[in-house]
PDB file of C-alpha atoms and ligand atoms in Angstrom:
ATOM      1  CA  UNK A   1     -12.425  25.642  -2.040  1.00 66.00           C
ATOM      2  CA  UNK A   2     -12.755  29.328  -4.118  1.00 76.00           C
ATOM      3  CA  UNK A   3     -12.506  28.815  -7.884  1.00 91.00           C
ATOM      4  CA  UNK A   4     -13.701  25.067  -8.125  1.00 91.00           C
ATOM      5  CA  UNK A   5     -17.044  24.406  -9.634  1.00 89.00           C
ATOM      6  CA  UNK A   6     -17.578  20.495  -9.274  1.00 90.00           C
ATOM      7  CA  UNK A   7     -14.867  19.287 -11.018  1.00 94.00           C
ATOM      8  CA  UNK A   8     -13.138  22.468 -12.363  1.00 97.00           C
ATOM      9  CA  UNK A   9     -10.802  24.666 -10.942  1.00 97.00           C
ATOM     10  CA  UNK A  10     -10.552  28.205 -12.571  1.00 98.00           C
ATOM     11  CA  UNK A  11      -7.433  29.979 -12.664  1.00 97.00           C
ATOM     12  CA  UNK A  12      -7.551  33.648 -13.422  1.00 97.00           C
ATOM     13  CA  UNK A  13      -3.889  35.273 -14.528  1.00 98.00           C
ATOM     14  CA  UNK A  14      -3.268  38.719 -15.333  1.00 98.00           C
ATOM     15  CA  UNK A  15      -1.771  38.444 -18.708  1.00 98.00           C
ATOM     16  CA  UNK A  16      -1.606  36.132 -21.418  1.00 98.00           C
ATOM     17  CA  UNK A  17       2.375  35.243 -20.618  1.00 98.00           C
ATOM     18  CA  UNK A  18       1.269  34.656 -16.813  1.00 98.00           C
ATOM     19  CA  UNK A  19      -1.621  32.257 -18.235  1.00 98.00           C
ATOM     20  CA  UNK A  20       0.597  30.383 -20.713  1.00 98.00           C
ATOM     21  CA  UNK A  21       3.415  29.954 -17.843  1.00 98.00           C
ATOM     22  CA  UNK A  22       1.165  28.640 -15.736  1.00 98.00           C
ATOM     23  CA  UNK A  23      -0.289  26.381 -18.352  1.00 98.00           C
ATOM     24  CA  UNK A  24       3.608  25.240 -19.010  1.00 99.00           C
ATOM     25  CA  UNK A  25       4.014  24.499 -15.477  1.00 98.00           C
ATOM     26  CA  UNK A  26       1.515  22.457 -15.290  1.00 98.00           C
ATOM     27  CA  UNK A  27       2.516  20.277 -18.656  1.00 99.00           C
ATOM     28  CA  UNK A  28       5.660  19.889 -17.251  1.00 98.00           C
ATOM     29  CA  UNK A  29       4.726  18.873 -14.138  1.00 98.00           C
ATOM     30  CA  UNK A  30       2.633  16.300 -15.247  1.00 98.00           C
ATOM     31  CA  UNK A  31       5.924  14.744 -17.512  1.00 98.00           C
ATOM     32  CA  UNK A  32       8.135  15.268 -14.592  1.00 98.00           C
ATOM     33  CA  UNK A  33       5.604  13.021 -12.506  1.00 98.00           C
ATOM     34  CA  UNK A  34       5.140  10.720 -15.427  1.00 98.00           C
ATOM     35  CA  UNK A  35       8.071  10.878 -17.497  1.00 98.00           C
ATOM     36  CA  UNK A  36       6.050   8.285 -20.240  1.00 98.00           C
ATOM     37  CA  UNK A  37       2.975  10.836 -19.996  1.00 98.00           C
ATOM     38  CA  UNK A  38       0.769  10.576 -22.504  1.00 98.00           C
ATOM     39  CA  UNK A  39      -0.113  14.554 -24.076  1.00 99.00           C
ATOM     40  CA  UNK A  40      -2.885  15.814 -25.880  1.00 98.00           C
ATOM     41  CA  UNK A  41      -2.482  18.534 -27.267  1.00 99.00           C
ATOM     42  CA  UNK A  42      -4.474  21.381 -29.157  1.00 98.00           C
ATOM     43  CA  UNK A  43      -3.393  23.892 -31.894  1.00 98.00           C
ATOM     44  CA  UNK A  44      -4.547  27.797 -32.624  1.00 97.00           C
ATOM     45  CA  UNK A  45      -3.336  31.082 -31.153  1.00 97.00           C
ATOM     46  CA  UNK A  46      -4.425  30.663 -28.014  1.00 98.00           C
ATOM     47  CA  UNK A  47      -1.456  27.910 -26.692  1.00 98.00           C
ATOM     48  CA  UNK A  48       1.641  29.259 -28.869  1.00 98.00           C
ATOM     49  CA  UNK A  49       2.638  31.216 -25.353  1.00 98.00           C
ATOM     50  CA  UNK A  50       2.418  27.694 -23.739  1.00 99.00           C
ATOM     51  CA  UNK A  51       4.501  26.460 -26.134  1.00 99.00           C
ATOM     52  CA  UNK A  52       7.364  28.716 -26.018  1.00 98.00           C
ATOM     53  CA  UNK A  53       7.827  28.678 -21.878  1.00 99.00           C
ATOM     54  CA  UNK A  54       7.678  24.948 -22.701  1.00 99.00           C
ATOM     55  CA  UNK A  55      10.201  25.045 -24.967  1.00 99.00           C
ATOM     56  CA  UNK A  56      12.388  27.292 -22.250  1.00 98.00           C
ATOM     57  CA  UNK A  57      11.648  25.404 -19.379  1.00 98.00           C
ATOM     58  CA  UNK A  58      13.139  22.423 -21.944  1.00 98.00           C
ATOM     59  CA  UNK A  59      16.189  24.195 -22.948  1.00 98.00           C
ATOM     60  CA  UNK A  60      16.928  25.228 -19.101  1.00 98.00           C
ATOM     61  CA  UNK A  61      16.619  21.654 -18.472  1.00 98.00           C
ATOM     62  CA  UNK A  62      13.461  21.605 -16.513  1.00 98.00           C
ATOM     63  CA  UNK A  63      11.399  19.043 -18.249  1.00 98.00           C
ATOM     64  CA  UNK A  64      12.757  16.375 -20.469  1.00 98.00           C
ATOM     65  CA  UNK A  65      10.324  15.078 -23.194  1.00 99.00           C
ATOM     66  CA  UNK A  66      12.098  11.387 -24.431  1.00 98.00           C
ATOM     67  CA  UNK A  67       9.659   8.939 -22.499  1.00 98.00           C
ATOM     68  CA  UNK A  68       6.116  11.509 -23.634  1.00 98.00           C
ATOM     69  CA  UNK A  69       3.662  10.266 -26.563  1.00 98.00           C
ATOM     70  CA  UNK A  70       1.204  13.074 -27.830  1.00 99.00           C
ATOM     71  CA  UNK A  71      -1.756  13.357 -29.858  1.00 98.00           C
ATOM     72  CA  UNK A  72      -3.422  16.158 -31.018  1.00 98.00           C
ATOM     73  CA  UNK A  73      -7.306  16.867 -31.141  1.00 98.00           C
ATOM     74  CA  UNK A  74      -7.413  18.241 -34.675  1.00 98.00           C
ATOM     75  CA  UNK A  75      -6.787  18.393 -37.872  1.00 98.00           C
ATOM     76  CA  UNK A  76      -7.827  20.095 -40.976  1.00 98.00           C
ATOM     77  CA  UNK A  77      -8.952  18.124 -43.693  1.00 97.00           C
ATOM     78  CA  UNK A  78      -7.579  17.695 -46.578  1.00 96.00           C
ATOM     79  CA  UNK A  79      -4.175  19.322 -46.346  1.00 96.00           C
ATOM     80  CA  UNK A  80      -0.794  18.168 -46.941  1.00 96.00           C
ATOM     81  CA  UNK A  81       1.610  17.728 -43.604  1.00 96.00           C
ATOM     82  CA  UNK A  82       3.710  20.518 -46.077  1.00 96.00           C
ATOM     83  CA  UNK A  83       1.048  23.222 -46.027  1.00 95.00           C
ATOM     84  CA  UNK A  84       1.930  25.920 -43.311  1.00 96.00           C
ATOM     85  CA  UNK A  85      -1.255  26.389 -42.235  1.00 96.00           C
ATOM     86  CA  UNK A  86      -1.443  22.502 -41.610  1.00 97.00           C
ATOM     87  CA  UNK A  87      -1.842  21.695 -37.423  1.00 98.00           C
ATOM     88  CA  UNK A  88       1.121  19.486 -38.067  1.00 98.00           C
ATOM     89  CA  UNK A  89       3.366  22.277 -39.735  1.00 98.00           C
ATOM     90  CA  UNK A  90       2.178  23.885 -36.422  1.00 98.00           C
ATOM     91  CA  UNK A  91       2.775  21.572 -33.855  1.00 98.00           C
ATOM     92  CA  UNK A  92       6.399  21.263 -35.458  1.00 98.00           C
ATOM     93  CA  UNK A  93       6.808  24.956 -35.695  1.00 98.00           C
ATOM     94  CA  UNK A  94       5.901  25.939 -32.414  1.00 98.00           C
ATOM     95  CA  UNK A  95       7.192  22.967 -29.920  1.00 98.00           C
ATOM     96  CA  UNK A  96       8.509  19.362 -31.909  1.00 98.00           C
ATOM     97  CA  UNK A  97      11.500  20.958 -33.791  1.00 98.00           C
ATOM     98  CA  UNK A  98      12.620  23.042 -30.312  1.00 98.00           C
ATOM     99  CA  UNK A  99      12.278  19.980 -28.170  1.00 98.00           C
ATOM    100  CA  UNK A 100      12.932  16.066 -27.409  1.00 98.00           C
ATOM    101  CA  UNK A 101       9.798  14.223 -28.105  1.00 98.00           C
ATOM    102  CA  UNK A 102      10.315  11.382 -30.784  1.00 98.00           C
ATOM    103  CA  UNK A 103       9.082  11.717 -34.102  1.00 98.00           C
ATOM    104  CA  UNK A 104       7.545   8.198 -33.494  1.00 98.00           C
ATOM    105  CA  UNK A 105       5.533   9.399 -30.303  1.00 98.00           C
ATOM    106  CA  UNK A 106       4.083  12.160 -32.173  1.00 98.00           C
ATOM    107  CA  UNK A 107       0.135  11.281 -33.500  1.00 98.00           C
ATOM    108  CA  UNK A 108      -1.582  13.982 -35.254  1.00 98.00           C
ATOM    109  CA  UNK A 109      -4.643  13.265 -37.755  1.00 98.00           C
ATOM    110  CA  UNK A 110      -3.810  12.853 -40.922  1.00 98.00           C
ATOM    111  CA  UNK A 111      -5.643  15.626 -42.857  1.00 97.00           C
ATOM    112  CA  UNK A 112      -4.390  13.410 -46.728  1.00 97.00           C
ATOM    113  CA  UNK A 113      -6.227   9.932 -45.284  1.00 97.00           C
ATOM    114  CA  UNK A 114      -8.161   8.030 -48.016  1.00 96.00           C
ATOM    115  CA  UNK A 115     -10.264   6.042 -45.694  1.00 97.00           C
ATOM    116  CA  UNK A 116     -11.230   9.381 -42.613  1.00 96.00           C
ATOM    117  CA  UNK A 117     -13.732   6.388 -40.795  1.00 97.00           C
ATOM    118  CA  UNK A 118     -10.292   4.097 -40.662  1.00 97.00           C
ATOM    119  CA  UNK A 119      -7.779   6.658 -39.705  1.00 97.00           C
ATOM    120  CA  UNK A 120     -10.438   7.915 -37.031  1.00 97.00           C
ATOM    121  CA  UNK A 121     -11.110   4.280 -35.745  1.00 97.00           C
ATOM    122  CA  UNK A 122      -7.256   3.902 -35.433  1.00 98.00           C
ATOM    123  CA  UNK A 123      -6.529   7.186 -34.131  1.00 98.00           C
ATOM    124  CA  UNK A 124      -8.467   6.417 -31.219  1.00 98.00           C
ATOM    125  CA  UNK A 125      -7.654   2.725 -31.250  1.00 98.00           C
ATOM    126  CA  UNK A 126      -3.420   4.170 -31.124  1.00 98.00           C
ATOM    127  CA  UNK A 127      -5.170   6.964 -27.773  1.00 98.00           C
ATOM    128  CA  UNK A 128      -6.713   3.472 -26.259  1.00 97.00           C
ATOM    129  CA  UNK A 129      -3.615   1.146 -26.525  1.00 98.00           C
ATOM    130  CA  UNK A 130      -1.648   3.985 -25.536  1.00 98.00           C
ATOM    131  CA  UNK A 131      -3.111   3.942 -21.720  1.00 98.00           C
ATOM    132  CA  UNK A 132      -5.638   6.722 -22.190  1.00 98.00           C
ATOM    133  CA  UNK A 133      -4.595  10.599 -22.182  1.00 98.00           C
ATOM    134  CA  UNK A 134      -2.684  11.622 -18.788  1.00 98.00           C
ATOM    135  CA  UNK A 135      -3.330  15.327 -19.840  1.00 98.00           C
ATOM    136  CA  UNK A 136      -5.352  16.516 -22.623  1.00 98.00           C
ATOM    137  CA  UNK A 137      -4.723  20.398 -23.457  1.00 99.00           C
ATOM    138  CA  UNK A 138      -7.593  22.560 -25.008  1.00 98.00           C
ATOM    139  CA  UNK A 139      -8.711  25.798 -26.520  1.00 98.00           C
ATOM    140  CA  UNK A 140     -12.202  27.108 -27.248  1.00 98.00           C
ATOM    141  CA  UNK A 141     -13.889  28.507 -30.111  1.00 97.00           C
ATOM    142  CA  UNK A 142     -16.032  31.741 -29.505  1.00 96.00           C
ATOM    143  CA  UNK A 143     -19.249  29.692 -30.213  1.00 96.00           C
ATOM    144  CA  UNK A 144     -17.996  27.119 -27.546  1.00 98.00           C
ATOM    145  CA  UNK A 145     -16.386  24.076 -29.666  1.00 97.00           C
ATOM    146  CA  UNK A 146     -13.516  22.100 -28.386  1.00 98.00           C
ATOM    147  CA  UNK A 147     -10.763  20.648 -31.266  1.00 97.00           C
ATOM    148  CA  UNK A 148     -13.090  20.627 -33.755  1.00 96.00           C
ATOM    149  CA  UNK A 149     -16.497  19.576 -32.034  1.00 97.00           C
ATOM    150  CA  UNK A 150     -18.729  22.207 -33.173  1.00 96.00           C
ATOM    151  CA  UNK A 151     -21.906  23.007 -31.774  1.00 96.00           C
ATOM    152  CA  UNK A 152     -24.467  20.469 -31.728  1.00 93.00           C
ATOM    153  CA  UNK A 153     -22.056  17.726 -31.534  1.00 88.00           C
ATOM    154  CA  UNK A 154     -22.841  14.206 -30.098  1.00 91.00           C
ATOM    155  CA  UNK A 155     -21.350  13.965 -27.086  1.00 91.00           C
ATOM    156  CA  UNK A 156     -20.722  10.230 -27.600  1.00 93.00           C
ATOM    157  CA  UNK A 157     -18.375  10.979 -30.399  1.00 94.00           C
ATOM    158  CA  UNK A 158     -15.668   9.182 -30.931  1.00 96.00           C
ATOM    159  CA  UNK A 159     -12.795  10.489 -33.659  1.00 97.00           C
ATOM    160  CA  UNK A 160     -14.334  11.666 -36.863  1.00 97.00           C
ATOM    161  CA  UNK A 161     -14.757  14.366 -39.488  1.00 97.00           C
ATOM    162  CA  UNK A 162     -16.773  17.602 -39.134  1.00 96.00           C
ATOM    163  CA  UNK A 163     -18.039  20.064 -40.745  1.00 96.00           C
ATOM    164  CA  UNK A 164     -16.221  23.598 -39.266  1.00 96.00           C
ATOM    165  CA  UNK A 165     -19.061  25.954 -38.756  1.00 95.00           C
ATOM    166  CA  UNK A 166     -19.255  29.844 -40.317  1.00 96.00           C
ATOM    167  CA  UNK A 167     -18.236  31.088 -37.048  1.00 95.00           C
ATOM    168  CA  UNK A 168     -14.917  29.032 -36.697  1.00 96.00           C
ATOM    169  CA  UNK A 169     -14.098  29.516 -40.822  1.00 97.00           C
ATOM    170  CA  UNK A 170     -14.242  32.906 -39.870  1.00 96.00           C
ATOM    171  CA  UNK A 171     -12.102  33.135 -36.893  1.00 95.00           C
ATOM    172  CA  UNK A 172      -9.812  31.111 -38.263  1.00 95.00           C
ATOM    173  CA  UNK A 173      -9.707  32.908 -41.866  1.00 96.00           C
ATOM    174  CA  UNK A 174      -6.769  35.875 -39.857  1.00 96.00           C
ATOM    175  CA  UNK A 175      -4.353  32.630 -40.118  1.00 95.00           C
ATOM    176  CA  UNK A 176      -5.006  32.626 -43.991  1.00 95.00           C
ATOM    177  CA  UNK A 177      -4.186  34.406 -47.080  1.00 94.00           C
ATOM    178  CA  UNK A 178      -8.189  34.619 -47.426  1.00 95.00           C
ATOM    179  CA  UNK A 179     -11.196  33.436 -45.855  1.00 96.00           C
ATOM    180  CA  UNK A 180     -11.898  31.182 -49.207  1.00 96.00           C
ATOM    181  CA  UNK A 181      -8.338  29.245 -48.638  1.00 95.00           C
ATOM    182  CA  UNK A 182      -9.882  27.696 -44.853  1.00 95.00           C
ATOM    183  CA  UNK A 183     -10.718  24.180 -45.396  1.00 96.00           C
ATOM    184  CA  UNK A 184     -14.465  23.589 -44.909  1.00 97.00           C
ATOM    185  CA  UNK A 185     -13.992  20.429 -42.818  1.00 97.00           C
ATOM    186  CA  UNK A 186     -11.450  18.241 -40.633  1.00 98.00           C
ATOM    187  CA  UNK A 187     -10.548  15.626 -38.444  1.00 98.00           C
ATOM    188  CA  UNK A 188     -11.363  15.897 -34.823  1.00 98.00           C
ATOM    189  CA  UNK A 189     -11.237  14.049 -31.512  1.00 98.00           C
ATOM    190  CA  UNK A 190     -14.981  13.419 -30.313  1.00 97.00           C
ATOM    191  CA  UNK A 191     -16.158  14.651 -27.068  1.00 96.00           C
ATOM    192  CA  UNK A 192     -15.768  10.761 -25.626  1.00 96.00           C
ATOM    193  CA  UNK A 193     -12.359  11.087 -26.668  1.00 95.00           C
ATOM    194  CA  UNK A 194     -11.862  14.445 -24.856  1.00 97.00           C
ATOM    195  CA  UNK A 195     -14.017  13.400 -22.057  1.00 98.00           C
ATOM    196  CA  UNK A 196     -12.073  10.651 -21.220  1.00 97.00           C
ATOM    197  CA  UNK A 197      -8.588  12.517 -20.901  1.00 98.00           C
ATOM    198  CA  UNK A 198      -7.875  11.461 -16.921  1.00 98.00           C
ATOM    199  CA  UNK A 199      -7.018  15.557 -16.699  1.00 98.00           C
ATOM    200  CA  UNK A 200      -8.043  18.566 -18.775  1.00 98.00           C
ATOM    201  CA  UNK A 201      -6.213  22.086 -18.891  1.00 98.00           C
ATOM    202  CA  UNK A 202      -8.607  24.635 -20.987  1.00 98.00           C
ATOM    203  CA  UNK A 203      -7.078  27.848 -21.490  1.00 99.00           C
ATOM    204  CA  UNK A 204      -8.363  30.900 -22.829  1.00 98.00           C
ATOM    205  CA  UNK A 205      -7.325  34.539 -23.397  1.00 98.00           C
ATOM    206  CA  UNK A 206      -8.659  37.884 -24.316  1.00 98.00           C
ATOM    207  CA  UNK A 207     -12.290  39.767 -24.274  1.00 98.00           C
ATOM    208  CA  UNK A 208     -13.346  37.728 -27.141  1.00 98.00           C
ATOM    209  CA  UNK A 209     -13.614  34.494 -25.448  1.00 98.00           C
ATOM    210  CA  UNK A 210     -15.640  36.314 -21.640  1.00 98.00           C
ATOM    211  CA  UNK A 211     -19.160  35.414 -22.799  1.00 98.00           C
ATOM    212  CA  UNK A 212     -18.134  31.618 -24.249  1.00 98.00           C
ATOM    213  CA  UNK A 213     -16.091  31.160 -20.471  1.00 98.00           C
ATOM    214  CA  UNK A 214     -19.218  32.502 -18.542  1.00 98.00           C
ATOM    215  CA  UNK A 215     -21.730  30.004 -20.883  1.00 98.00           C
ATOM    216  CA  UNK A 216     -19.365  26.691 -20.447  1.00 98.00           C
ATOM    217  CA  UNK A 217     -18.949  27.504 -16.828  1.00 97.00           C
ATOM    218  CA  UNK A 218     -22.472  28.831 -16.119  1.00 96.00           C
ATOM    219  CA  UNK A 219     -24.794  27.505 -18.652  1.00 97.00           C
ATOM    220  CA  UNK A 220     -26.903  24.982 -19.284  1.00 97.00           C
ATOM    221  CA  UNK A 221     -24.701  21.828 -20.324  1.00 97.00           C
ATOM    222  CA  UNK A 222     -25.894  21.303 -23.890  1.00 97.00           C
ATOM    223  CA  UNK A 223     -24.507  19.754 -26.684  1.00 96.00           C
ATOM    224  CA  UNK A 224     -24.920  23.793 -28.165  1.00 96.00           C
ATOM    225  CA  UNK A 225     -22.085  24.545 -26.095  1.00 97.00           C
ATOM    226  CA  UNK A 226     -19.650  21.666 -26.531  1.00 97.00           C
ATOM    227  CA  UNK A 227     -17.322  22.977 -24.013  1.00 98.00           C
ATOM    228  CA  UNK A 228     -20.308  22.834 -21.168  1.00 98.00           C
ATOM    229  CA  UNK A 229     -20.176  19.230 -21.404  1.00 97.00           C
ATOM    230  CA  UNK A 230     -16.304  19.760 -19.200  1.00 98.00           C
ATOM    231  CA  UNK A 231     -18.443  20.258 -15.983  1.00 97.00           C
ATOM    232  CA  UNK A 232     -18.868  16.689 -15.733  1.00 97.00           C
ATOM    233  CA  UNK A 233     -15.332  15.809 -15.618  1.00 98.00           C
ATOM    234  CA  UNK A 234     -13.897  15.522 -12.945  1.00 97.00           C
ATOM    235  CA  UNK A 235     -10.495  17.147 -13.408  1.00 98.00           C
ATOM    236  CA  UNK A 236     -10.425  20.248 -14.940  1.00 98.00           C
ATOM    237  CA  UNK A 237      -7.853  23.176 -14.889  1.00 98.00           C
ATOM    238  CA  UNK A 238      -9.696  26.435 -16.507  1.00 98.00           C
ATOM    239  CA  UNK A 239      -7.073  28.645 -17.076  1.00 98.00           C
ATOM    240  CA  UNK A 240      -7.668  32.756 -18.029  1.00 98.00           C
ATOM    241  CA  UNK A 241      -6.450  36.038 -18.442  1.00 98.00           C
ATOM    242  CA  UNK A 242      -8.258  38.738 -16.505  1.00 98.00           C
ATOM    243  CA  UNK A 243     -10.328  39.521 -20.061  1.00 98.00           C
ATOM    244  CA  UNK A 244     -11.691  35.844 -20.998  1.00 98.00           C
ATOM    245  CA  UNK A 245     -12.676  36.135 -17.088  1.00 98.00           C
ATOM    246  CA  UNK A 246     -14.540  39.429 -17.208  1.00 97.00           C
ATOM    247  CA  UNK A 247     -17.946  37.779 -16.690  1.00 97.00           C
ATOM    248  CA  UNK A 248     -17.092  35.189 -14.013  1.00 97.00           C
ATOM    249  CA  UNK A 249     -14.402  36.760 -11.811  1.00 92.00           C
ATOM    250  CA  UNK A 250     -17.289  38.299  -9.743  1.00 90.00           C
ATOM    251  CA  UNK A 251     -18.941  34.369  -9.172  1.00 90.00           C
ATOM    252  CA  UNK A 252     -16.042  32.828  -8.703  1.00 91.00           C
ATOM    253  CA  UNK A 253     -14.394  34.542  -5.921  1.00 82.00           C
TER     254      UNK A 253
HETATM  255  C1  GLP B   1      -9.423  26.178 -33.489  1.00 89.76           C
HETATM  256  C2  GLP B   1      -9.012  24.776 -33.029  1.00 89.76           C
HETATM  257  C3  GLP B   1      -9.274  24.590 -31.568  1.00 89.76           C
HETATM  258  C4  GLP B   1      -8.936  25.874 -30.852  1.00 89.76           C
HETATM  259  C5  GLP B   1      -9.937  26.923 -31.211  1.00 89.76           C
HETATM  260  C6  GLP B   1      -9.625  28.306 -30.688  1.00 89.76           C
HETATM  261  O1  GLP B   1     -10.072  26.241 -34.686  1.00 89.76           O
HETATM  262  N1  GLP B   1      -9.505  23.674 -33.750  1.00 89.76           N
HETATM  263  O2  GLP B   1      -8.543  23.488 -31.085  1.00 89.76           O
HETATM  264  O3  GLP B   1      -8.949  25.699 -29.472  1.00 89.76           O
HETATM  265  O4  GLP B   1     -10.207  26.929 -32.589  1.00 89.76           O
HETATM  266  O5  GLP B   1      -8.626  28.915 -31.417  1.00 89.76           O
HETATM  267  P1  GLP B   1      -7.775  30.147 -30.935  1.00 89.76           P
HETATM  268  O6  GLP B   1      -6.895  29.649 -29.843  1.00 89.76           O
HETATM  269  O7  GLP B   1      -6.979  30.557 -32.145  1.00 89.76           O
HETATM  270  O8  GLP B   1      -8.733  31.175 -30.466  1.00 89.76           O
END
């Protein structure tokens, strides 16, 4: 088959609205043939278009949230639920408030927790007891990380906190008042967590993300690319805009 590299199949869109539709479809299509799915779900710019055809497809009655249990892969740490910059001030923002999932299905790390080695140990405990992720949604940092697995991660990681890398403080900084109000560290899924998401839709949009794309889908799989690791899994959706797919289109097709 064209586009599949072992277990990944690459997508390539023409625009960022055509790459978050198709990312929606998907996400509902997976609750409509699971109605008691179990989401994960990631945060950042790249997946607030997925959110809003979600929410659409919702109000137009096209997928129907009651039965679905999420957990997100990240969290910063500390900050209050309150704080708008929080990923749970987020997640409620851009898709909870609009749609029907219940507030008791809804698992995000908590970025206040006293004990981080408990609330990690449950978190993935709550993933565990829960079945196991049907459909884990991610982004990528530009040097690579997935939720918050920076580079030079152990890829046998479990839940935990991390230390967010220059790189990421700075990309993230546009979403803050200033570059000194970006927490240093948070909570964040490990790659065994990720890894063992049944299916995994990785989007990615813009110029800024071509040479990270071409390195997790071409590279070396190293633990210096976190995202490389997803070539081993076996069920992968890589979805793109024509610009995050500037380097591959050519090997692909
Ligand atoms: C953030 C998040 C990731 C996200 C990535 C890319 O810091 N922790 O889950 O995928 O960085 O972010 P963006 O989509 O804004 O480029």
């Amino acid at each position: 088959m064209k586009n599949q590299i072992r277990g990944m199949r690459i997508i390539v869109t023409d625009t960022y609205k055509d790459m978050s539709k198709k990312a929606a479809t998907i996400v509902a299509s997976q609750v409509n043939l699971k109605p008691n799915s179990i989401l994960g779900l990631a945060t950042g710019g790249t997946p607030v278009g997925m959110y809003k055809e979600l929410v659409e497809m919702y109000n137009n009655d096209e997928v129907d949230f009651s039965e679905v249990k999420t957990f997100n892969l990240d969290e910063y740490y500390p900050i209050e639920r309150t704080n708008d910059q929080s990923y749970f001030y987020y997640m409620n923002d851009n898709l909870f408030k609009h749609v029907n999932v219940l507030e008791e299905n809804i698992n995000i790390p908590n970025g206040k927790a006293e004990d981080i080695e408990k609330e990690s140990y449950e978190y993935d405990k709550n993933i565990y007891n829960s079945g196991g992720i049907d459909l884990q949604v991610l982004g990528i940092g530009t040097n690579g990380h997935i939720g918050f697995n920076e580079p030079d991660i152990a890829f046998e990681s479990g839940t935990h906190k991390v230390k967010l890398d220059s790189e990421t403080i700075e990309a993230n900084a546009r979403f803050f008042e200033s570059i000194d109000d970006v927490p240093t560290e948070a909570i964040s899924m490990g790659m065994k967590t990720i890894m063992q998401s049944k299916k995994i839709v990785l989007l990615a949009n813009g110029e800024g993300k071509a040479k990270i794309i071409e390195k997790m889908l071409f590279g070396e799989i190293s633990p210096n690319v976190p995202a490389s690791i997803l070539q081993l899994h076996p069920h992968v959706i890589v979805i793109l805009d024509r610009e995050a797919a500037k380097y591959i289109e050519e090997k692909i097709n």
